[in-house]
CSV table of C-alpha atoms and ligand atoms in Angstrom, one decimal:
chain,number,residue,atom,x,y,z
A,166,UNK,CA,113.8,100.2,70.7
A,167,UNK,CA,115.0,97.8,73.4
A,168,UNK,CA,113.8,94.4,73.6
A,169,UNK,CA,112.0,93.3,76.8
A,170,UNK,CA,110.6,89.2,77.1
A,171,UNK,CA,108.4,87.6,79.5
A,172,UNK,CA,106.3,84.6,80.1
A,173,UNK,CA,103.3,83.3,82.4
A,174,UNK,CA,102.7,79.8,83.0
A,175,UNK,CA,98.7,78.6,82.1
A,176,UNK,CA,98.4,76.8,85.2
A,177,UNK,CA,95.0,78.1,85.9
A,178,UNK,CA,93.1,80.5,88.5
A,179,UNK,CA,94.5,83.5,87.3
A,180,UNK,CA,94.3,85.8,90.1
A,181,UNK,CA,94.7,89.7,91.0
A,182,UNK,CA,97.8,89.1,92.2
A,183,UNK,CA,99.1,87.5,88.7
A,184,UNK,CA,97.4,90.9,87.6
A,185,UNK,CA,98.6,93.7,89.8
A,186,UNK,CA,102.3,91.6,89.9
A,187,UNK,CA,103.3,91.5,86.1
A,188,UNK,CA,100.4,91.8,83.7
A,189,UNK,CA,99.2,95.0,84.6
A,190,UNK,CA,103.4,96.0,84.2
A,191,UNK,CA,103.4,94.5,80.8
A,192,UNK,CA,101.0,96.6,79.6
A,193,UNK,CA,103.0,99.5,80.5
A,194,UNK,CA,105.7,98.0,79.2
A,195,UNK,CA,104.5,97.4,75.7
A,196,UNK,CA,104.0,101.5,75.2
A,197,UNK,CA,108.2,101.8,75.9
A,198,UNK,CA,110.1,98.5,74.4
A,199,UNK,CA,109.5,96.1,71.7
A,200,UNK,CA,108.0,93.9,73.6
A,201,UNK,CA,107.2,89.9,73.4
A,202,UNK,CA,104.9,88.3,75.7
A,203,UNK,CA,104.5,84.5,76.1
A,204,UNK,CA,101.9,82.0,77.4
A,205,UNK,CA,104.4,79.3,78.6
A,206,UNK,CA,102.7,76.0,78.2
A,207,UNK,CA,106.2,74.0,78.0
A,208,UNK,CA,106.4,75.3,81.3
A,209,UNK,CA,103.3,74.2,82.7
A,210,UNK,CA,104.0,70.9,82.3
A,211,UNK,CA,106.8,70.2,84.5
A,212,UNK,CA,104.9,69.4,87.0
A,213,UNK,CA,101.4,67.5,87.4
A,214,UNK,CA,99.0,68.3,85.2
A,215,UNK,CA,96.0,67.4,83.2
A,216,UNK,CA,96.7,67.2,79.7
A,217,UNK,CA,92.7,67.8,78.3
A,218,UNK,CA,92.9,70.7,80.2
A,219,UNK,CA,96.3,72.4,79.1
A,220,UNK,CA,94.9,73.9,75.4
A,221,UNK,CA,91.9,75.3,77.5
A,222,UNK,CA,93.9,77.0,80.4
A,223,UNK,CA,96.6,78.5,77.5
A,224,UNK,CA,93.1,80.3,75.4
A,225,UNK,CA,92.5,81.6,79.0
A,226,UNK,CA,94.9,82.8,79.6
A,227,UNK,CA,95.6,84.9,76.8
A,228,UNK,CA,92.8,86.2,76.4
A,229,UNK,CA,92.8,87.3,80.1
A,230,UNK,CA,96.0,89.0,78.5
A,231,UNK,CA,94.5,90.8,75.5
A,232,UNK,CA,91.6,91.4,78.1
A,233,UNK,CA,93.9,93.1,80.4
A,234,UNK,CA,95.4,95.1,77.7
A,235,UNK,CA,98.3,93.8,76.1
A,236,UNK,CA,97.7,95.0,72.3
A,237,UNK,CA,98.4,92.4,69.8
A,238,UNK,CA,98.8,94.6,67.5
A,239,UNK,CA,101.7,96.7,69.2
A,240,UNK,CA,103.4,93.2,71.3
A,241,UNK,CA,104.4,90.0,70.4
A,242,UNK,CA,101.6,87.3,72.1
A,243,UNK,CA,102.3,84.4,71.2
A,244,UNK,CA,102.2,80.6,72.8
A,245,UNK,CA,105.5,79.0,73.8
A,246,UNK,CA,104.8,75.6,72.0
A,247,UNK,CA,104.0,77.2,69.0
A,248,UNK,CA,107.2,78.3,68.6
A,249,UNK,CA,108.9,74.6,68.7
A,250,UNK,CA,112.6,76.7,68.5
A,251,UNK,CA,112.8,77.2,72.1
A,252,UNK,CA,112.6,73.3,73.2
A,253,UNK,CA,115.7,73.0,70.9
A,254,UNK,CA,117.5,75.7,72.0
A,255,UNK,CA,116.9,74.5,75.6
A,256,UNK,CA,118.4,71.0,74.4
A,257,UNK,CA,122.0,72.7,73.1
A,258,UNK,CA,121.9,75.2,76.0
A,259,UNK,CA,121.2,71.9,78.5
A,260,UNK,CA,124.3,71.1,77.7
A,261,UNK,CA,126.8,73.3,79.0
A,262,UNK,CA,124.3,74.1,81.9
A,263,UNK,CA,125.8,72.9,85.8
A,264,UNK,CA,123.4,70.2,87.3
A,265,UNK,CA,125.0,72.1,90.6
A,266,UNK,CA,123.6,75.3,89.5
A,267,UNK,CA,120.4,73.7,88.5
A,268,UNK,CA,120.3,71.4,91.8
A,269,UNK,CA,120.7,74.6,94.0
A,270,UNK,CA,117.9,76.7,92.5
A,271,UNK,CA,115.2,77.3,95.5
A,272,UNK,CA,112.5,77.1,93.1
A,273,UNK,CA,113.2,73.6,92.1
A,274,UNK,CA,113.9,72.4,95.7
A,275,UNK,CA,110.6,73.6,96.5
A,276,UNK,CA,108.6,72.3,93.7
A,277,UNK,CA,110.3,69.0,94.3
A,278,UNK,CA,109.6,68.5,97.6
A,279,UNK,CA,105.7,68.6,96.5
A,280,UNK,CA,106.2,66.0,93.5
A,281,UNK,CA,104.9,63.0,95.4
A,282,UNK,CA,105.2,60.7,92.1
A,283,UNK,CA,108.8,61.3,91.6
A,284,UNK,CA,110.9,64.4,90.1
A,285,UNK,CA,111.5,64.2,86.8
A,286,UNK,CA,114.3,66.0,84.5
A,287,UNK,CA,112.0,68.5,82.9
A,288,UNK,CA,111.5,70.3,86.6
A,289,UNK,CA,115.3,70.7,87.1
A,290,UNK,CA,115.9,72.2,83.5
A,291,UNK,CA,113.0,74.5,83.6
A,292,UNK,CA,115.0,77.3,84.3
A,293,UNK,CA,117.3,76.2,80.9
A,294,UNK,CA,113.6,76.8,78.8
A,295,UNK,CA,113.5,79.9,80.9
A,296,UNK,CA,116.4,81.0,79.5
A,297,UNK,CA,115.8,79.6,76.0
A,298,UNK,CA,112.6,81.9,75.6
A,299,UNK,CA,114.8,84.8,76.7
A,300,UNK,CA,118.4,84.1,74.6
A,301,UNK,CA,116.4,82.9,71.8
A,302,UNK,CA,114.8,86.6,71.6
A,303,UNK,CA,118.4,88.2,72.9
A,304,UNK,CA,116.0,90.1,75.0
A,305,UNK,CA,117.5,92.7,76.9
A,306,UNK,CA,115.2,93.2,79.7
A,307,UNK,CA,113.1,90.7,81.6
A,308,UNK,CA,110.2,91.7,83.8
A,309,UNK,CA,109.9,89.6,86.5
A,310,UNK,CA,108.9,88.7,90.0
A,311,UNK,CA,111.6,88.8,93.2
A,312,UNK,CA,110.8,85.2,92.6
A,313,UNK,CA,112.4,85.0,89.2
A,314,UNK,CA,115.7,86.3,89.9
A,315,UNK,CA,117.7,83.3,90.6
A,316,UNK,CA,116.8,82.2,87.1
A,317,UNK,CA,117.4,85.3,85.5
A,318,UNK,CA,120.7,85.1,87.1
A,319,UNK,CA,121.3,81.8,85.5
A,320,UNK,CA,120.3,82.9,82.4
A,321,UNK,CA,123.2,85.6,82.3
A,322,UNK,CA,125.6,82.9,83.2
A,323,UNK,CA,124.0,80.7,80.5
A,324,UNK,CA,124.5,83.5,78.0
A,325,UNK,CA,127.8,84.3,79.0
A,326,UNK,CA,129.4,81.1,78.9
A,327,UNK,CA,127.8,80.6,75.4
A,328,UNK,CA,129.6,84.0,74.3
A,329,UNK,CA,132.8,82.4,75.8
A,330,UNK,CA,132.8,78.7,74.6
A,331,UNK,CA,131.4,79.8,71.0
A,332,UNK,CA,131.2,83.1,69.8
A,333,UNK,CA,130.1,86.4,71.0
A,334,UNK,CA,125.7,86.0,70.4
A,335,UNK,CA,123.8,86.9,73.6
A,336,UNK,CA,123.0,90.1,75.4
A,337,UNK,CA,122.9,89.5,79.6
A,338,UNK,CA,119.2,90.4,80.1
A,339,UNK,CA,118.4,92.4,83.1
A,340,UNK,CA,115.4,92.0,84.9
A,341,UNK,CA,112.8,94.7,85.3
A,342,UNK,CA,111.5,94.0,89.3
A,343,UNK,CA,108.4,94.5,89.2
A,344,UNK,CA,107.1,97.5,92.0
A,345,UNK,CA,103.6,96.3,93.0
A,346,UNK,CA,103.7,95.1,96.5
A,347,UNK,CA,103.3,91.5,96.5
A,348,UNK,CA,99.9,90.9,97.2
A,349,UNK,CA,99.3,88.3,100.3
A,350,UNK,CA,96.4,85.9,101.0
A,351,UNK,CA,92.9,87.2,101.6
A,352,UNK,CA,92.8,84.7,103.9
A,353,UNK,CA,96.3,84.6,105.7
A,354,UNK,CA,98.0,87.8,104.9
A,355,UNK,CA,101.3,86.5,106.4
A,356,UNK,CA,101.5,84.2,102.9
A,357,UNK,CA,101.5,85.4,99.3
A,358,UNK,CA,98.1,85.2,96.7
A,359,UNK,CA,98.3,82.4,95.5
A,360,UNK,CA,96.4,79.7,92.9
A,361,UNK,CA,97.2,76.9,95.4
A,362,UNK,CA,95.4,78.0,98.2
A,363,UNK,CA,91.7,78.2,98.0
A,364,UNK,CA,89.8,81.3,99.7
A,365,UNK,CA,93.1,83.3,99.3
A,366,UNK,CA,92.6,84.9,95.9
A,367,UNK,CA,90.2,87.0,93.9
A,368,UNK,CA,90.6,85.1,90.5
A,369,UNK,CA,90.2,87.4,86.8
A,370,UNK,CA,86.9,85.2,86.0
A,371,UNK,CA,84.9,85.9,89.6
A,372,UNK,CA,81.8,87.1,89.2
A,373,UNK,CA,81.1,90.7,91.0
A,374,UNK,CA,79.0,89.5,94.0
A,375,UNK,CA,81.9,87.1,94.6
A,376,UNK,CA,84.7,89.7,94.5
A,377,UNK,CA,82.5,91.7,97.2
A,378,UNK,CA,82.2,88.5,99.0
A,379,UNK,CA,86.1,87.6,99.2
A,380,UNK,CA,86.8,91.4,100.2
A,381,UNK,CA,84.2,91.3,102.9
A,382,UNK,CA,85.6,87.8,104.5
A,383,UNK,CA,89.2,89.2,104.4
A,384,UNK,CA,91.2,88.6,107.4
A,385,UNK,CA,91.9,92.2,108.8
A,386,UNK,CA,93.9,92.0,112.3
A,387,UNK,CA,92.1,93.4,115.3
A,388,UNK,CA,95.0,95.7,117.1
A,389,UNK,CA,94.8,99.3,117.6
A,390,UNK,CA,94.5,101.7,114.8
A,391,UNK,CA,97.0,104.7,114.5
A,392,UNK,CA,100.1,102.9,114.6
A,393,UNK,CA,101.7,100.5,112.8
A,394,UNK,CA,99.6,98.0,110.5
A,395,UNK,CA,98.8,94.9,110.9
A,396,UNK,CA,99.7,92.3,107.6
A,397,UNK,CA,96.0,92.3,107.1
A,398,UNK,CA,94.9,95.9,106.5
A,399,UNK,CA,98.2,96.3,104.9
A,400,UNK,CA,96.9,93.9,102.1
A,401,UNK,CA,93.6,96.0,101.7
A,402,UNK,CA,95.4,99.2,101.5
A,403,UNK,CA,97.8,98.1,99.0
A,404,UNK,CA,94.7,96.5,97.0
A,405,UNK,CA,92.9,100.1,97.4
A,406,UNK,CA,95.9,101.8,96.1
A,407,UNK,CA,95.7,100.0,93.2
A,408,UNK,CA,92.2,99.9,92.1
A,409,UNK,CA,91.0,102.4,93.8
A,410,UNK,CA,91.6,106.4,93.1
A,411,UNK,CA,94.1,108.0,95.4
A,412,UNK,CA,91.8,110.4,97.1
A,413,UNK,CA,89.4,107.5,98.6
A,414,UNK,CA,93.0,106.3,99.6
A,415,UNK,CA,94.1,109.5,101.2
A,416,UNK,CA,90.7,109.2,103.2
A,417,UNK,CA,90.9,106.0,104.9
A,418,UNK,CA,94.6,106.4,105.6
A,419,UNK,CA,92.9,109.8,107.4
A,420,UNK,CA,91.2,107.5,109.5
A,421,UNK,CA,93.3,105.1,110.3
A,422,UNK,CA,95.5,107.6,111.3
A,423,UNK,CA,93.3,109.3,113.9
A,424,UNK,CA,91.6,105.6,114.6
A,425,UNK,CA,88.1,106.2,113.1
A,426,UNK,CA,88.4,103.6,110.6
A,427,UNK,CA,85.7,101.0,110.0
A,428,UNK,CA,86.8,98.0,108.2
A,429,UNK,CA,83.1,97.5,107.0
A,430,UNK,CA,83.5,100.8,104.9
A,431,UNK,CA,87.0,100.1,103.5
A,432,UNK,CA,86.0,96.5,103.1
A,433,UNK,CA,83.0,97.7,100.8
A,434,UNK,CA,84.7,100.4,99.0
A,435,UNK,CA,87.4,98.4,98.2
A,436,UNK,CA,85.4,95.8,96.8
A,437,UNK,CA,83.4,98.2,94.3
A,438,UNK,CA,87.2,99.5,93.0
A,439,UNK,CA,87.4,95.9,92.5
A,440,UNK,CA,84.6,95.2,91.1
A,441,UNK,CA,84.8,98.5,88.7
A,442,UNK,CA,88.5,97.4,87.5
A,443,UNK,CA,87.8,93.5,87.0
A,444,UNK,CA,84.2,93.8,85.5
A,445,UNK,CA,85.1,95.1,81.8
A,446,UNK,CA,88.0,92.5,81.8
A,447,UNK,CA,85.9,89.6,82.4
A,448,UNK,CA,83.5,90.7,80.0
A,449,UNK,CA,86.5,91.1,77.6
A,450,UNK,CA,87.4,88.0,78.1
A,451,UNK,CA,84.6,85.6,77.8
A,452,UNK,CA,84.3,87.5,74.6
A,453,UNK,CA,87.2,86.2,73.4
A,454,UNK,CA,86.8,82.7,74.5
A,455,UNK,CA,83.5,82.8,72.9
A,456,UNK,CA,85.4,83.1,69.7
A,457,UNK,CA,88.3,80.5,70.2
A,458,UNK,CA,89.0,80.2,66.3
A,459,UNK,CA,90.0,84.2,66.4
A,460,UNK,CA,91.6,83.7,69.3
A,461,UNK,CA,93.6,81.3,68.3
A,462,UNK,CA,94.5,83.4,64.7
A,463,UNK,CA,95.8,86.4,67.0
A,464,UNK,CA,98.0,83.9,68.3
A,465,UNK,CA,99.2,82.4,65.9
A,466,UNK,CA,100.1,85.9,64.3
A,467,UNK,CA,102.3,86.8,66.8
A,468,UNK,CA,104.1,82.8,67.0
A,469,UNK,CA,104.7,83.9,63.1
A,470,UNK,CA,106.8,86.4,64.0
A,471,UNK,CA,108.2,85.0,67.1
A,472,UNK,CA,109.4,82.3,65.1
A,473,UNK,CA,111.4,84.0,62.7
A,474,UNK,CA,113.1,86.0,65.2
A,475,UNK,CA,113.8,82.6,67.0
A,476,UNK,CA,115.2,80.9,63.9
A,477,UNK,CA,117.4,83.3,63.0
A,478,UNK,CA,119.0,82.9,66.6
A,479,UNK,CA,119.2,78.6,66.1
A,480,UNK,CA,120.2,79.0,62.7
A,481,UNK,CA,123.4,81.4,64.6
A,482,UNK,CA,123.7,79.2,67.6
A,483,UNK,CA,123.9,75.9,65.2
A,484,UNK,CA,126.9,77.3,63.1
A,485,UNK,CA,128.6,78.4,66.3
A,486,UNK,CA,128.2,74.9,67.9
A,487,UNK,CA,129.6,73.6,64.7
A,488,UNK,CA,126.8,71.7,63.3
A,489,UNK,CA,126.8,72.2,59.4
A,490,UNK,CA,124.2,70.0,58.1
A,491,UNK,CA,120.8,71.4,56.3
A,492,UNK,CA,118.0,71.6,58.2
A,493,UNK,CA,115.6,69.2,56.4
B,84,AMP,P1,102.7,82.3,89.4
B,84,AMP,O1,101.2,82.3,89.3
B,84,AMP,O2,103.1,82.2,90.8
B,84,AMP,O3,103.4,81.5,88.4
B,84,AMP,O4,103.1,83.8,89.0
B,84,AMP,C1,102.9,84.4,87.8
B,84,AMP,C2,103.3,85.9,87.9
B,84,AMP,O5,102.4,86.6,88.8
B,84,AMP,C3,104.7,86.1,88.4
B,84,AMP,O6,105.3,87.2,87.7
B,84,AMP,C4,104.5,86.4,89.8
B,84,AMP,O7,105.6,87.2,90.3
B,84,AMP,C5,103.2,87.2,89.9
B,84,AMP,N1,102.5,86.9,91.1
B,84,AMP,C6,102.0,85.7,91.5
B,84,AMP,N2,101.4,85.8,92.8
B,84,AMP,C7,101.6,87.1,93.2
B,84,AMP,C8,101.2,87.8,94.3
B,84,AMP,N3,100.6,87.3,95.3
B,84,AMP,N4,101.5,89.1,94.4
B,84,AMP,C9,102.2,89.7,93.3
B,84,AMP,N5,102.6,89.1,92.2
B,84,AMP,C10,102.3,87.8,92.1
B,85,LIG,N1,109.3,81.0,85.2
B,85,LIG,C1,108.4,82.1,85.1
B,85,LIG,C2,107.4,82.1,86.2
B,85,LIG,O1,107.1,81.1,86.8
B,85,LIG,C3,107.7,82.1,83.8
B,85,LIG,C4,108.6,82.2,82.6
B,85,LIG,C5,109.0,81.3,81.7
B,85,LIG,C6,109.3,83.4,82.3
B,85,LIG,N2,109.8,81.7,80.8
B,85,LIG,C7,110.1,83.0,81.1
B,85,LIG,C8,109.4,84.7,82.8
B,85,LIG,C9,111.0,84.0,80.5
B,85,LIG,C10,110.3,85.6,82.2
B,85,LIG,C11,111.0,85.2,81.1
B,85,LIG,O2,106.8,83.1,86.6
């Protein structure tokens, strides 16, 4: 079986976008690779962030995984940090790694731009650890956003100068777009879901009077029907299509077609698909946190097994490097 690799950041308010964007994927993914999936705490630290809340957004967010679907038993889940392999594979990748290539990547020119106490190293060579979780795996697919891409691409150049300067070792992962629509703003749907903007997401954790709530207030655009839509009820009928069952789908489209269509009814149909998708995941997952010690062994099973793939891989990129010496 093929490999396939991916990672989430545990930077909190984990939305239906995160969802319907690349966990709901994985899950389908797990049933057709070998599959490893990673809570990326390293990550999550490259920016701002609160340190006595980090080991309480990574148990959330996993079990918002396991919630979701992702089998333990039939994927790799693991957490980044518990695999200490991949911070030193980013250190001997770091360096034969372009500061150019790092410098131009959007992600990082964005991110620094919103750093107002200074930029430091670790946000620049994020997309090196990127590429450490993948090479260290030699994964040879990569699920990922649009957004992802540019590192992705990186990573293959990574990989192949490796093979060139040292010795044939790493596969060029592909990515695996994902096909869900990106899901924008309930709030603005001219800009994405996102954590950072408050009113614009349905998070995994709200409660179901609060999902009806956010799906009421959603910004729909007031043109005429029939034609065209506008970015608003585009959002909404992308969200029905993907909670909701494809004949309540074919029946709205019906009306917005012949311009009978009341956002009221959408608005509250939509939110029971919602609320009929999300509710058994909550309740999944506050299970799970109200057991943190089990939690935490289901983890560390797959970081067992994550770590001896990733060993084997150092132990290989060592010797091609030329270092010789034991490991102590
Ligand atoms: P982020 O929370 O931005 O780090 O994203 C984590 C994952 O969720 C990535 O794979 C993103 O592509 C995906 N994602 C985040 N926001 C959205 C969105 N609004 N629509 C679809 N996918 C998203
Ligand atoms: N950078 C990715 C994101 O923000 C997360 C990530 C880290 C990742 N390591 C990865 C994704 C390896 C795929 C493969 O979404």
């Amino acid at each position: 079986m093929q490999r396939v690799f991916s990672g989430i950041q545990p930077t909190g308010n984990i939305h239906i976008g995160n969802y319907l964007g690349a966990i709901r994927n994985w899950v389908e993914l797990q049933h057709k690779y070998e599959s490893l999936f990673c809570v990326v705490d390293y990550h999550a630290i490259t920016v701002e962030y609160q340190p006595e809340q980090l080991h309480k957004r990574v148990l959330e967010l996993a079990a918002t995984l396991i919630a979701a679907g992702i089998d333990p038993d039939k994927t790799t889940l693991f957490v980044q940090s518990s695999v200490p392999e991949h911070a030193e594979l980013t250190w001997l990748l770091t360096c034969i790694t372009s500061i150019g290539a790092l410098e131009r990547m959007t992600q990082f020119k964005e991110k620094a731009e919103r750093q107002k106490s200074g930029v430091f190293a670790g946000l620049m060579n994020y997309p090196i650890l990127m590429a450490s979780d993948i090479l260290i795996y030699k994964a040879e697919f990569v699920p990922v956003g649009d957004d992802q891409i540019q590192h992705l691409e990186l990573t293959r150049e990574i990989a192949r100068r490796f093979n060139t300067m040292f010795k044939e070792t790493f596969p060029e992962p592909q990515p695996i777009l994902t096909k869900a629509a990106r899901i924008m703003a309930l709030n603005d749907p001219t800009s994405k879901m996102s954590k950072s903007i408050e009113g614009s997401y349905i998070a995994m954790d709200d409660d179901d009077d609060t999902i009806r709530k956010k799906i009421r207030r959603a910004v729909t655009d007031p043109g005429p029907q029939g034609g065209e839509m506008g970015p608003g009820v585009k959002n909404l009928f992308t969200l029905l299509e993907a909670f909701a069952e494809p004949d309540l789908v074919e029946k709205f489209r019906a009306e917005y077609a012949n311009q009978s269509l009341r956002y009221a009814d959408l608005k509250q149909e939509l939110g029971e698909a919602i609320v009929t998708a999300l509710a058994p995941i909550r309740e999944r997952t506050f299970e799970l946190l109200a057991k943190p010690d089990q939690l935490i062994e289901i983890l560390d099973g797959g970081a067992k097994h994550a770590r001896r793939l990733a060993q084997e891989t150092v132990a290989e990129v060592r010797e091609a490097m030329g270092f010789k010496m034991p490991v102590a």
